[in-house]
XYZ file of C-alpha atoms in Angstrom:
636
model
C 0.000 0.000 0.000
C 2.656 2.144 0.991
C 4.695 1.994 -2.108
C 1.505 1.976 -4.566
C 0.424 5.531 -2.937
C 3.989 7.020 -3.050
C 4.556 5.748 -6.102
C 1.285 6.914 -8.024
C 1.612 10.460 -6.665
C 5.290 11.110 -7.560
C 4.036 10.051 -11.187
C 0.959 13.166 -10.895
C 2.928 15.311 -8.974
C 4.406 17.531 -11.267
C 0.709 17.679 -13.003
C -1.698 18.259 -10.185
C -5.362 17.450 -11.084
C -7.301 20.682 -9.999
C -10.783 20.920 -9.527
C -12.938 24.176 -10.513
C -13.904 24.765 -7.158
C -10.227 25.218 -6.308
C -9.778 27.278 -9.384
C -12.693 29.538 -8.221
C -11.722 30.328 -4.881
C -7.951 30.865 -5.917
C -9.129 33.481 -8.011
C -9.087 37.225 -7.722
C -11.879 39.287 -7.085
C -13.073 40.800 -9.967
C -15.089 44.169 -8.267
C -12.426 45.705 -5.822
C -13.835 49.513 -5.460
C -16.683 50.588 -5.774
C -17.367 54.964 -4.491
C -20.003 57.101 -5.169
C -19.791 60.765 -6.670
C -20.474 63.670 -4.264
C -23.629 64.209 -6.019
C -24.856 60.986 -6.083
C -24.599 60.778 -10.078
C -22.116 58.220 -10.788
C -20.333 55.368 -9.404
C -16.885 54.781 -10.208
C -16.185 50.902 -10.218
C -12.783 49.215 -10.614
C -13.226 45.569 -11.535
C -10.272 43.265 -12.401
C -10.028 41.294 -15.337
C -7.458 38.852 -16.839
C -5.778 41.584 -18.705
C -5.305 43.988 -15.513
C -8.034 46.612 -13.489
C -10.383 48.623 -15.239
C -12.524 51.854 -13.724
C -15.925 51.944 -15.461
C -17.941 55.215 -14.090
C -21.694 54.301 -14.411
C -24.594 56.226 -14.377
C -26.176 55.747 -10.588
C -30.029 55.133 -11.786
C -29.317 52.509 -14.284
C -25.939 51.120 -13.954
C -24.830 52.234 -17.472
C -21.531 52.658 -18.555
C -20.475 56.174 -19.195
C -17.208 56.704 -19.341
C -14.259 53.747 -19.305
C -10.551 54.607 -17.779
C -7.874 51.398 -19.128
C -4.918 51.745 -17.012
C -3.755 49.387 -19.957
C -2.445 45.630 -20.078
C -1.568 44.259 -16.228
C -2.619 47.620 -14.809
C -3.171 48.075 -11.179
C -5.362 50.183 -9.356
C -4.684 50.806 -5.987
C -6.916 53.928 -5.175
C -9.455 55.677 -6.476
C -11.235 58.597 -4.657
C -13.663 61.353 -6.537
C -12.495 65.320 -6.356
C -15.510 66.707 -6.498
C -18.252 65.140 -9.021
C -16.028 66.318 -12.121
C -12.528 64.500 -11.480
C -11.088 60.979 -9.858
C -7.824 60.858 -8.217
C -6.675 57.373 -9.591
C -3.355 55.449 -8.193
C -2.039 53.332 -10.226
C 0.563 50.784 -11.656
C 1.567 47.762 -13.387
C 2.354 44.389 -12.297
C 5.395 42.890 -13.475
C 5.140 40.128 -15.990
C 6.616 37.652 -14.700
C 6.024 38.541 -10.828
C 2.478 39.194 -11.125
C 2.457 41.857 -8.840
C 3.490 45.672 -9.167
C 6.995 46.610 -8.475
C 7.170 50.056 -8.221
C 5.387 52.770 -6.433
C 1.981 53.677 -8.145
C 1.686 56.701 -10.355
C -1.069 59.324 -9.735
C -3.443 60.458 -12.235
C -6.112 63.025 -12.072
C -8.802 61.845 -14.771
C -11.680 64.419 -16.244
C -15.063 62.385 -16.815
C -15.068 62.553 -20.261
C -11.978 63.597 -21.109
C -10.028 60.601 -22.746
C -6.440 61.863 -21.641
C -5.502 61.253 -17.806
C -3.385 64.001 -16.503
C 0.123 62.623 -14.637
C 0.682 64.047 -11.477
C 4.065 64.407 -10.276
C 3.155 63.721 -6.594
C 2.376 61.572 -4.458
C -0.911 61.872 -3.088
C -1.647 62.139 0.437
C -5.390 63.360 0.425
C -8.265 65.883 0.647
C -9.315 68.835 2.061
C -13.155 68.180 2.782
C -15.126 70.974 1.005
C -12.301 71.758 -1.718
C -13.001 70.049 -4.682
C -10.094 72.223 -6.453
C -6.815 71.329 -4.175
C -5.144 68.141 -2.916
C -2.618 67.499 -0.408
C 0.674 66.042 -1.192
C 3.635 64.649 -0.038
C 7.505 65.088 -0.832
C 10.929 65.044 1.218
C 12.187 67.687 2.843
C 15.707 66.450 3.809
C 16.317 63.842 5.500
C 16.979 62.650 9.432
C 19.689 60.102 10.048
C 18.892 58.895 6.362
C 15.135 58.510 6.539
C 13.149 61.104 4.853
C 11.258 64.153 6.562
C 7.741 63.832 4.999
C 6.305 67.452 3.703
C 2.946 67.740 3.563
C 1.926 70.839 0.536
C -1.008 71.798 -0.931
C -1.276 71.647 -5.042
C -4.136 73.223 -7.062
C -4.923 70.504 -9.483
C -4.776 73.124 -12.530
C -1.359 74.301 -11.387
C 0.774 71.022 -11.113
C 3.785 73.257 -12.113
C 3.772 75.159 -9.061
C 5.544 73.851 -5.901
C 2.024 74.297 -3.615
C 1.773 75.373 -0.536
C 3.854 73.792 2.254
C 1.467 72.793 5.113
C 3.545 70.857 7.756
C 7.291 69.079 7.670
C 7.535 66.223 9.728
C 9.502 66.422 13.168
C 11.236 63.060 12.366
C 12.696 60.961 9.690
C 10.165 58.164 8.310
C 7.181 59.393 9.976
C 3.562 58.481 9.246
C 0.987 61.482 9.148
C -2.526 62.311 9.711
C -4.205 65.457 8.754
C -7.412 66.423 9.953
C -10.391 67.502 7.447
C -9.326 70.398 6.364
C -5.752 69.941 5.557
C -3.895 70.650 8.848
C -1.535 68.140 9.698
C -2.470 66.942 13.318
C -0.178 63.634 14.515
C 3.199 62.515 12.905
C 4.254 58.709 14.029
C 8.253 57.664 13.818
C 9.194 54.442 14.924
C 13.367 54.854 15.682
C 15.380 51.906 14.772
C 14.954 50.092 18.596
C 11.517 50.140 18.013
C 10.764 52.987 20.037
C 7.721 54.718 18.945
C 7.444 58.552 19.303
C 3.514 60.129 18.587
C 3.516 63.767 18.317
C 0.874 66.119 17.789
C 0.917 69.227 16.365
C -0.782 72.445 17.129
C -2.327 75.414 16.257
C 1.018 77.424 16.878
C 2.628 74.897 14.468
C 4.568 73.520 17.024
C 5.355 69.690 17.390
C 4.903 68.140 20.585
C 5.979 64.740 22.073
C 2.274 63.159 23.394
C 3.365 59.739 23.759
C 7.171 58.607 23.808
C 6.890 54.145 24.581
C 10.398 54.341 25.570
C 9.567 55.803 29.122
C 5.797 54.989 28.307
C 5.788 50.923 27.568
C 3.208 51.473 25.031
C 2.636 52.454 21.719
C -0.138 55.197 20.926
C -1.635 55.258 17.512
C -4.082 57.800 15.881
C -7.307 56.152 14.550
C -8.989 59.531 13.335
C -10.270 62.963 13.916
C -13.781 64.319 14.315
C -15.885 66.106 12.181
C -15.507 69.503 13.583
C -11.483 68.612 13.707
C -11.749 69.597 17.748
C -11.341 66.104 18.595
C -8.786 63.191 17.948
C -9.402 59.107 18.657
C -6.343 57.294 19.548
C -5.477 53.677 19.927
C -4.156 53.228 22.917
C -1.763 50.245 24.346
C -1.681 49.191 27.742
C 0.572 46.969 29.695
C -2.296 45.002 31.700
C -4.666 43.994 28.729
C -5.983 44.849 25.333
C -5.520 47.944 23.712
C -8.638 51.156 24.239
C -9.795 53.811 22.497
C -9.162 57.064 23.869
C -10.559 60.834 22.720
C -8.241 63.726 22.776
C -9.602 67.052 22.724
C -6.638 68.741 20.440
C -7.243 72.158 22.359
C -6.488 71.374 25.675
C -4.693 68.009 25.828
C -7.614 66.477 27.416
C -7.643 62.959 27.300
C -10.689 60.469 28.065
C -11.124 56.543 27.802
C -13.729 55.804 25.036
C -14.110 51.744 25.081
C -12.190 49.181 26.007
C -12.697 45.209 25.491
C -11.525 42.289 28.755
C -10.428 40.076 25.774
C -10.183 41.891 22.208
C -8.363 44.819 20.610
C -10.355 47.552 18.668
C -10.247 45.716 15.397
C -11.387 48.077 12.731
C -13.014 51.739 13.043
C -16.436 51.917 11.779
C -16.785 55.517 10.517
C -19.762 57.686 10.151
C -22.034 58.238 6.425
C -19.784 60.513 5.593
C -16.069 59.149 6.079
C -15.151 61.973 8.166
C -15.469 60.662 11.958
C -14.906 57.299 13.851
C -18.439 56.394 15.660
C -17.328 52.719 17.046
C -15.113 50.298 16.328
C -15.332 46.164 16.170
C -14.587 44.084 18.964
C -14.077 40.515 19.689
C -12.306 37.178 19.411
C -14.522 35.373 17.460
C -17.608 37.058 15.556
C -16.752 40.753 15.323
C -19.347 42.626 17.438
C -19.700 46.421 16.710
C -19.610 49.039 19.895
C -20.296 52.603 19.977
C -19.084 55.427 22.143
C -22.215 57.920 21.737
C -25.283 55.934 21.725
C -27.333 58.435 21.552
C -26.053 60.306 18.473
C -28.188 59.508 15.532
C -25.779 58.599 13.293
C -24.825 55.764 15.767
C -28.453 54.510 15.993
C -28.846 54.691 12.603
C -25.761 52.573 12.058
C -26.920 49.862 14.490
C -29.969 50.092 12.368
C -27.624 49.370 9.048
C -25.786 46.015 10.642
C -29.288 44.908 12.047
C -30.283 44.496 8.295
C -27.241 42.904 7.464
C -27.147 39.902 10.492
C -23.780 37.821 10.634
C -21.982 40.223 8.341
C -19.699 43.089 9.079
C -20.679 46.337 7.561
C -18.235 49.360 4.929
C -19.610 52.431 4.114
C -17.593 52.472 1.240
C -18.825 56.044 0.166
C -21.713 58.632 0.460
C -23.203 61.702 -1.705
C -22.383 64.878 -0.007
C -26.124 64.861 1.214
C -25.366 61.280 2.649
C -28.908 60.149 0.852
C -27.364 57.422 -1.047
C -24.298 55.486 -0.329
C -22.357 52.571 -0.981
C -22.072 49.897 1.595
C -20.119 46.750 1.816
C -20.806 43.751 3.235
C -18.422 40.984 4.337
C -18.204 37.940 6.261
C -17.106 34.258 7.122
C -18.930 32.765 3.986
C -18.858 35.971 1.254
C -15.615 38.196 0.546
C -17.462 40.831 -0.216
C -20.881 42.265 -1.724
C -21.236 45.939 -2.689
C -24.701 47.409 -2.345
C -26.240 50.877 -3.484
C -28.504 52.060 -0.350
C -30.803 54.525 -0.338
C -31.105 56.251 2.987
C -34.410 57.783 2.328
C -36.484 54.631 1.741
C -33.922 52.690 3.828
C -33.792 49.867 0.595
C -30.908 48.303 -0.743
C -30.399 46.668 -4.106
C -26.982 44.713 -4.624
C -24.664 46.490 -6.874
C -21.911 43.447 -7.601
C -20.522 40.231 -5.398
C -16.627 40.449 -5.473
C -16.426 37.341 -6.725
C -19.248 36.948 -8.980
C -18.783 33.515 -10.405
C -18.540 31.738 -6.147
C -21.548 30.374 -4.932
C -21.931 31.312 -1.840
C -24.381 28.746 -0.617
C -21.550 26.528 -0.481
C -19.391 28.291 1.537
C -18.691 27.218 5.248
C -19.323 28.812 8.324
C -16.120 29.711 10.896
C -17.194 28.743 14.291
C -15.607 30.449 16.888
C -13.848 28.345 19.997
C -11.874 28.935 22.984
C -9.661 26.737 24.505
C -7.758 26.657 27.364
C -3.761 25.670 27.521
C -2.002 23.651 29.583
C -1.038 26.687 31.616
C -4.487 27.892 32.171
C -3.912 30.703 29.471
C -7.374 31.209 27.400
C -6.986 31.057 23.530
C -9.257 31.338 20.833
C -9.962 30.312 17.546
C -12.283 29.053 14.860
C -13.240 25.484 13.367
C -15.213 25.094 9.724
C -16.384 21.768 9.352
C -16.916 20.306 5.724
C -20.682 19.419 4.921
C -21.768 16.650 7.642
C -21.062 13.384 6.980
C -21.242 10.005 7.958
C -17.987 9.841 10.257
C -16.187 12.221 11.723
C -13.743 14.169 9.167
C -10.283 14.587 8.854
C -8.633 17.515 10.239
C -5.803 19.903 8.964
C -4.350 22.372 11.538
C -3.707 25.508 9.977
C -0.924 27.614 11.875
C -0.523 31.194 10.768
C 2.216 33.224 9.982
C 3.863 36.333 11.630
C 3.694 35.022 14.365
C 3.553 38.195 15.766
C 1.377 41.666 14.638
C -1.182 38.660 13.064
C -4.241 36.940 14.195
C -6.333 34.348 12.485
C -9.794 36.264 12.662
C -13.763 35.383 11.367
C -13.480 36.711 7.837
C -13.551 34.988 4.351
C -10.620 32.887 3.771
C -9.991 31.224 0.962
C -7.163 28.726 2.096
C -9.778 27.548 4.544
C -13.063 27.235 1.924
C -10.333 25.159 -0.304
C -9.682 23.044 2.269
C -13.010 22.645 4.145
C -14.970 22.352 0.984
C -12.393 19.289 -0.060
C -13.622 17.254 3.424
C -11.282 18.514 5.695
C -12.277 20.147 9.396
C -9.692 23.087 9.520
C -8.886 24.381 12.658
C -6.916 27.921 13.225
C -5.998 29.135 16.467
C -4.464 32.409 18.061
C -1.864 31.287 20.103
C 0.140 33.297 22.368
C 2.157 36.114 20.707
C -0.788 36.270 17.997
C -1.949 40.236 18.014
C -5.740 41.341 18.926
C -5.268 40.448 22.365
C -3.560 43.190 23.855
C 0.111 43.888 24.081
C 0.620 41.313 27.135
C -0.555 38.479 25.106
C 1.638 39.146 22.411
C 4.668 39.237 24.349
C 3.455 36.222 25.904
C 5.016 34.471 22.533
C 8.674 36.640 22.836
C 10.999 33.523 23.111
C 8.950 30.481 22.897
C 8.998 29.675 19.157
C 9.400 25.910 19.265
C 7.707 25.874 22.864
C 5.237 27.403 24.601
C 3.511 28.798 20.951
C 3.849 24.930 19.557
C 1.907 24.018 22.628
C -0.661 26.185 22.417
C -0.970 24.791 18.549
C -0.857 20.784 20.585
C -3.139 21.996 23.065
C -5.863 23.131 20.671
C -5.644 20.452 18.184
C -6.259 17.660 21.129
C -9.173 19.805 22.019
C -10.842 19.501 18.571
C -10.078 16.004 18.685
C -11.272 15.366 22.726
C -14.520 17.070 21.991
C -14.939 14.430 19.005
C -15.438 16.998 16.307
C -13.138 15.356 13.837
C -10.988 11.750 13.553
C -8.199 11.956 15.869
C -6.178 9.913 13.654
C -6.266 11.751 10.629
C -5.096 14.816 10.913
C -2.530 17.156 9.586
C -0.641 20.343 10.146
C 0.023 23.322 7.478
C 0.899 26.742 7.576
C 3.438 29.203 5.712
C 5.715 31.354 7.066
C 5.978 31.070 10.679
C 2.452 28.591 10.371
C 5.473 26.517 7.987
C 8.235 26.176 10.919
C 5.069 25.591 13.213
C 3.884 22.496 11.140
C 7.845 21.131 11.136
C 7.636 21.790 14.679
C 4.658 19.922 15.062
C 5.960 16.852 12.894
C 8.909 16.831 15.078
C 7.219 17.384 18.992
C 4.294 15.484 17.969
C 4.503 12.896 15.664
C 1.898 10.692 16.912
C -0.470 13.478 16.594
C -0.276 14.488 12.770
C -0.507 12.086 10.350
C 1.462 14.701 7.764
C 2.981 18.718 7.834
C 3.416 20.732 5.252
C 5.289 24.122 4.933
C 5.243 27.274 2.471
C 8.147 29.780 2.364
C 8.872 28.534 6.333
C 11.570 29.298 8.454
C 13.630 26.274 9.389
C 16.289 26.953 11.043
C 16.238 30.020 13.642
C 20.191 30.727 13.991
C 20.155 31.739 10.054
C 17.390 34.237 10.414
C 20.795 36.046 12.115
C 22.566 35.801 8.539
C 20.109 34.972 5.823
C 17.005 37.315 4.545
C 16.009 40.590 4.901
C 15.204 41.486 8.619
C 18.371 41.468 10.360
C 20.077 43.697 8.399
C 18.164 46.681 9.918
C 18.699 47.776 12.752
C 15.253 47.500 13.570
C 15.065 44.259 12.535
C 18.204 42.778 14.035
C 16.295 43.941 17.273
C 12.837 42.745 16.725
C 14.973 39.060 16.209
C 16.800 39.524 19.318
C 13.325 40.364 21.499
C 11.155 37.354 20.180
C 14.046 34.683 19.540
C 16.600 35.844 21.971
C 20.614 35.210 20.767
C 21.336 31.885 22.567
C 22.566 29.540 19.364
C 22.068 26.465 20.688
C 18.288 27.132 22.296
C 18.016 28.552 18.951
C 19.508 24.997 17.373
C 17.017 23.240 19.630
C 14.319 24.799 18.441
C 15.322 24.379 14.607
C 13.212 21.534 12.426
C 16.667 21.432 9.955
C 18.740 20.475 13.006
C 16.466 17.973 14.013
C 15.830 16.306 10.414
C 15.972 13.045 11.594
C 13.582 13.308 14.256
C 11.065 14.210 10.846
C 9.659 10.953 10.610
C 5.913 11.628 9.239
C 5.050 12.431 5.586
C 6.182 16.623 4.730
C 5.793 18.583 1.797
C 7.673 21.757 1.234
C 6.837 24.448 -0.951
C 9.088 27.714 -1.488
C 9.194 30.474 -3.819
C 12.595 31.234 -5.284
C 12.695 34.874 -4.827
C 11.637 34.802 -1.491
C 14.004 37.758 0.552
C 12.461 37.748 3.789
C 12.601 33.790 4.328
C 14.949 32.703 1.664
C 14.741 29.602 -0.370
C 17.758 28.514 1.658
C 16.211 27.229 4.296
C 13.672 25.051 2.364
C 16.846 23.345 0.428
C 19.066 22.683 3.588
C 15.986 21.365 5.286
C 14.983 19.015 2.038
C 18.732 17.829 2.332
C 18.860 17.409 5.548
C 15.558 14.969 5.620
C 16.937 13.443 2.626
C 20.229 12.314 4.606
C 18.136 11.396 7.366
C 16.445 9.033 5.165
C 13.246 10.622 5.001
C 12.827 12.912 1.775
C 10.199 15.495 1.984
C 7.628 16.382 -1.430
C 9.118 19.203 -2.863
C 8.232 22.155 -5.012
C 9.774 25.630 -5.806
C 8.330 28.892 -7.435
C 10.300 30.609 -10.168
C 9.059 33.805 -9.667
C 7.637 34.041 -6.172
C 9.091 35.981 -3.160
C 7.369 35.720 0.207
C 4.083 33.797 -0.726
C 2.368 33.108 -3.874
C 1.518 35.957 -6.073
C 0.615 34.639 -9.246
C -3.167 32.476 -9.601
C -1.291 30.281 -11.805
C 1.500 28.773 -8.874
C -1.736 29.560 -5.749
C -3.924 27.179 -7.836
C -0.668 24.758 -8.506
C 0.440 24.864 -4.842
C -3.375 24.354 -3.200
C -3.856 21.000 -5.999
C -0.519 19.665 -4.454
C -1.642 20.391 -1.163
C -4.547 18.711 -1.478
C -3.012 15.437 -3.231
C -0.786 15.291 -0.371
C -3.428 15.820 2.589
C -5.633 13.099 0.860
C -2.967 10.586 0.565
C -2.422 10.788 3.846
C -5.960 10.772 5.531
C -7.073 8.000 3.893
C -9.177 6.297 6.471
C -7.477 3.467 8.159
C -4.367 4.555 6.855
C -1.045 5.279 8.359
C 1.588 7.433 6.989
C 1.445 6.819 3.134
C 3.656 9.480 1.216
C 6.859 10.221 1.506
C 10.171 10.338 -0.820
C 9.977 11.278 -4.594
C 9.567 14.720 -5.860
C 9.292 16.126 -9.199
């Protein structure tokens, strides 16, 4: 048995067979924006097609086409905002041929509805000055501080591109992120020094910078979410060193500061703004089904938001984009089973009629739910997660653990995800868990993970997987482990601390082996980055060796398949090839694939749909009921 199974998928291997429902959900949306012009006239829609993005503006009443803007072959359209009801502010670029993805920064282009010739901008946008449909802001250097540039914020009048505009603020420090308040005044700059020190300043009506929040002396970083309408008042994300992050309000006037909301278990996880884009009115909470919370419940625009996600139950709600009266809108609708449905609402009958799915062509029906669990570790520490269970059958299914990547500043959360539909709607229970060191849990949780890669994050992984399997939700002895990045060292890690647990791993573009993170990639040769290694590894070489699936090849004795793209710079192919060797001395050679032109992932649909039809060949020759381990060896 063993040798017919290895044998007959080394022969398909190089040639997966790959079903349309894979092909579906590998594939990229084809609406991605979808805003309405300030007078409600028009909608400008950019949908994706095989040949690159186009924007189509449509008349509002009957969805005709009016006016077409081709960003030509592979083009890429990564904003698109109206200035005024006359002109779109369109970002754009090209992806690469062979990469599939753009390479260079985008290119701004201010397009006249119904002009044919787009006028380039030599600027980079930076935004809009509410009530000005003649000026933008943009953004240029102004020296530079210990190398990194000093952003200057100017304003341009879009029919004098020649001129050098009107300077509105310089940044205090080098690389610094801004945000500018509604009309144009620049309000917060963030820098983040090369410890990881994070400086927030604000600045006034003087024009002075100040220093509000240094998380040097502080221990926390503080992060501005947005500004009110009347610009009087700010809303900052705020880190604390006993629990999950709050919001906070900051009257810019006096320095007053106030505690908004604040969640026992969840971060703020996404601002949900008012009709009109210009103020935060909540924000989503929670570790499994987002759950929206407000600050002003008695403001009407809050009431009549609740109103809004109480029409749309189990979804999360956009407001993509209103007219300037706010009496017809765009909203957008997401959840666990649907990427994304754009709708054209109007406020005065309160009716909605569905303007395009993202994906038009994926049945939704047959998408599976994500059911949200918690689980507790070994050391008592709550962690929590989701299951999707394929349609019910007669026995329980087989199970892939699904590990993501990071590990840190990322969290597995409710939304669509494709990698799960592929694999749930293929038979397989997938479970994903946010172990320690995963963000949305406050800043304590996170650091929780600093030093146990290998350890105490693997057992949270164990810990949850015998859950799943003690609460008899799936077979116990068919399951696997998968994940890419960090979620690919995770599933070695797994193969090696467990191997009577998982029946198979599987890795993409993982890191195996912790001591070359030191000398091979791109994150230790920053400064920064050399010190984000040495917080949440630490520098001891042989804990790190310990820890390190290519060190302990032979200890690999379940099925693997690797899978590694060779352009990868931040976890270079290296470490896939000394680990493949390695396992290949040891006597147990791993499936093995590489990507021509990948980096750090899979860009291109042609290598996602390759990678998930080897995936699944692999997972299924190794579940087979009443099987043991069954592949291993040959590659193509």
């Amino acid at each position: 048995m063993f040798a017919t199974v290895a044998l007959g998928l080394a022969a398909a291997w190089a040639h997966p067979v790959v079903d349309a429902t894979t092909q579906q959900l590998m594939h990229r949306a084809d609406f991605e924006q979808v805003v309405i012009s300030p007078d409600g006239a028009h909608l400008a829609v950019a949908s994706h097609t095989n040949d690159g993005t186009m924007i189509t503006v449509m008349n509002r009443q009957t969805l005709a086409a009016e006016f077409q803007i081709n960003p030509g072959s592979r083009g890429e359209v990564s904003s698109l905002d109206w200035l005024g009801s006359s002109h779109l502010i369109v970002a754009a670029s090209r992806a690469d041929r062979a990469y599939g993805v753009a390479l260079g920064e985008p290119t701004l282009y201010l397009v006249t509805i119904g002009q044919a010739h787009p006028i380039r901008l030599p600027v980079s946008f930076a935004g809009m000055i509410e009530g000005n449909d003649h000026e933008i802001l943009v953004e240029s250097c102004d020296g530079y501080d210990d190398g990194e540039c000093k952003l200057k914020i100017s304003r341009v009048d879009i029919n004098h591109f020649t001129a050098t505009g009107t300077t509105v603020a310089v940044a205090p420090a080098g690389s610094s992120d801004v945000t500018l308040d509604h009309q144009g005044k620049v309000r917060f700059a963030v820098a983040v020094d090369k410890e990881a020190n994070e400086k927030l300043f604000v600045h006034g009506d003087d024009d002075k910078w100040t220093v509000l929040n240094d998380s040097k002396s502080s221990g926390a970083y503080v992060l501005p979410m947005g500004i009110s309408r009347d610009n009087t008042t700010a809303f900052l994300i705020t880190e604390h060193k006993d629990g999950p992050d709050s919001i906070d309000a900051y009257v810019l006037s006096s320095g007053a500061r106030k505690e908004l909301l604040r969640d026992k278990v969840s971060d703020p996880l996404g601002v949900i703004s008012s009709t009109d884009q210009l103020e935060p009115i909540g924000t989503w909470f929670g570790p499994g089904v987002p759950t929206a919370r407000f600050w002003n419940e008695d403001d009407n625009e809050v009431k009549w938001r609740k109103m809004l996600n109480q029409a749309f139950p189990g979804m999360q709600t956009e407001i993509t984009s209103a007219s300037e009266r706010g009496d017809v809108m765009v909203v957008r609708t997401t959840g666990d089973r649907d990427p994304g449905t754009y709708y054209l609402l109007d406020r005065g009958t309160n009716k909605a009629r569905i303007l395009f799915h993202a994906k038009p062509s994926l049945d939704l029906a047959s998408q599976l739910p994500a059911t949200p669990v918690t689980v507790t570790a070994r050391d008592g520490l709550p962690l929590h997660g989701f299951i999707t269970l394929p349609p019910k059958g007669a026995a329980p299914p087989p199970m892939v653990v699904m590990v993501h990547g990071g590990p840190f500043f990322i969290r597995d959360s409710w939304g669509y995800d494709e990698e799960t539909q592929v694999l749930a709607q293929h038979g397989y229970a997938v479970l994903r868990v946010n172990f320690r060191g995963s963000s949305g849990f406050g800043k304590p949780f996170m650091q929780r993970g600093y030093g146990q890669w290998g350890t105490g994050m693997q057992d949270d992984v164990t810990d949850a997987t015998r859950w799943a399997i003690n609460q008899g939700l799936v077979d116990g002895h068919r399951v696997c482990i998968y994940g890419g990045s960090y979620g690919g060292y995770a599933a070695l890690m797994g193969a090696i601390r467990e191997p009577g647990l998982y029946r198979c791993a599987a890795g993409l573009a993982g890191v195996y082996d912790l001591n070359r993170l030191y000398s091979w990639g791109d994150i230790y040769r920053s400064d920064y980055g050399l010190k984000y290694l040495q917080t949440v590894l630490g520098t001891d070489k042989a804990q790190l060796s310990q820890r390190s699936p290519s060190d302990h090849a032979a200890d690999i004795t379940i099925p693997v398949f690797l899978a590694h793209g060779d352009l990868d710079g931040r976890v270079p192919i290296k470490h896939a090839r000394e680990l493949r060797k390695a396992m290949t001395k040891a006597g147990h050679e791993p499936l093995y694939t590489e990507y021509e032109y990948e980096g750090h992932g899979l860009a291109l649909e042609a290598d996602r749909v390759d990678f998930y039809g080897k995936l699944l060949m692999f997972l299924d020759a190794n579940t087979a009921p009443g099987g043991g381990s069954s592949v291993a060896g040959a590659s193509p």
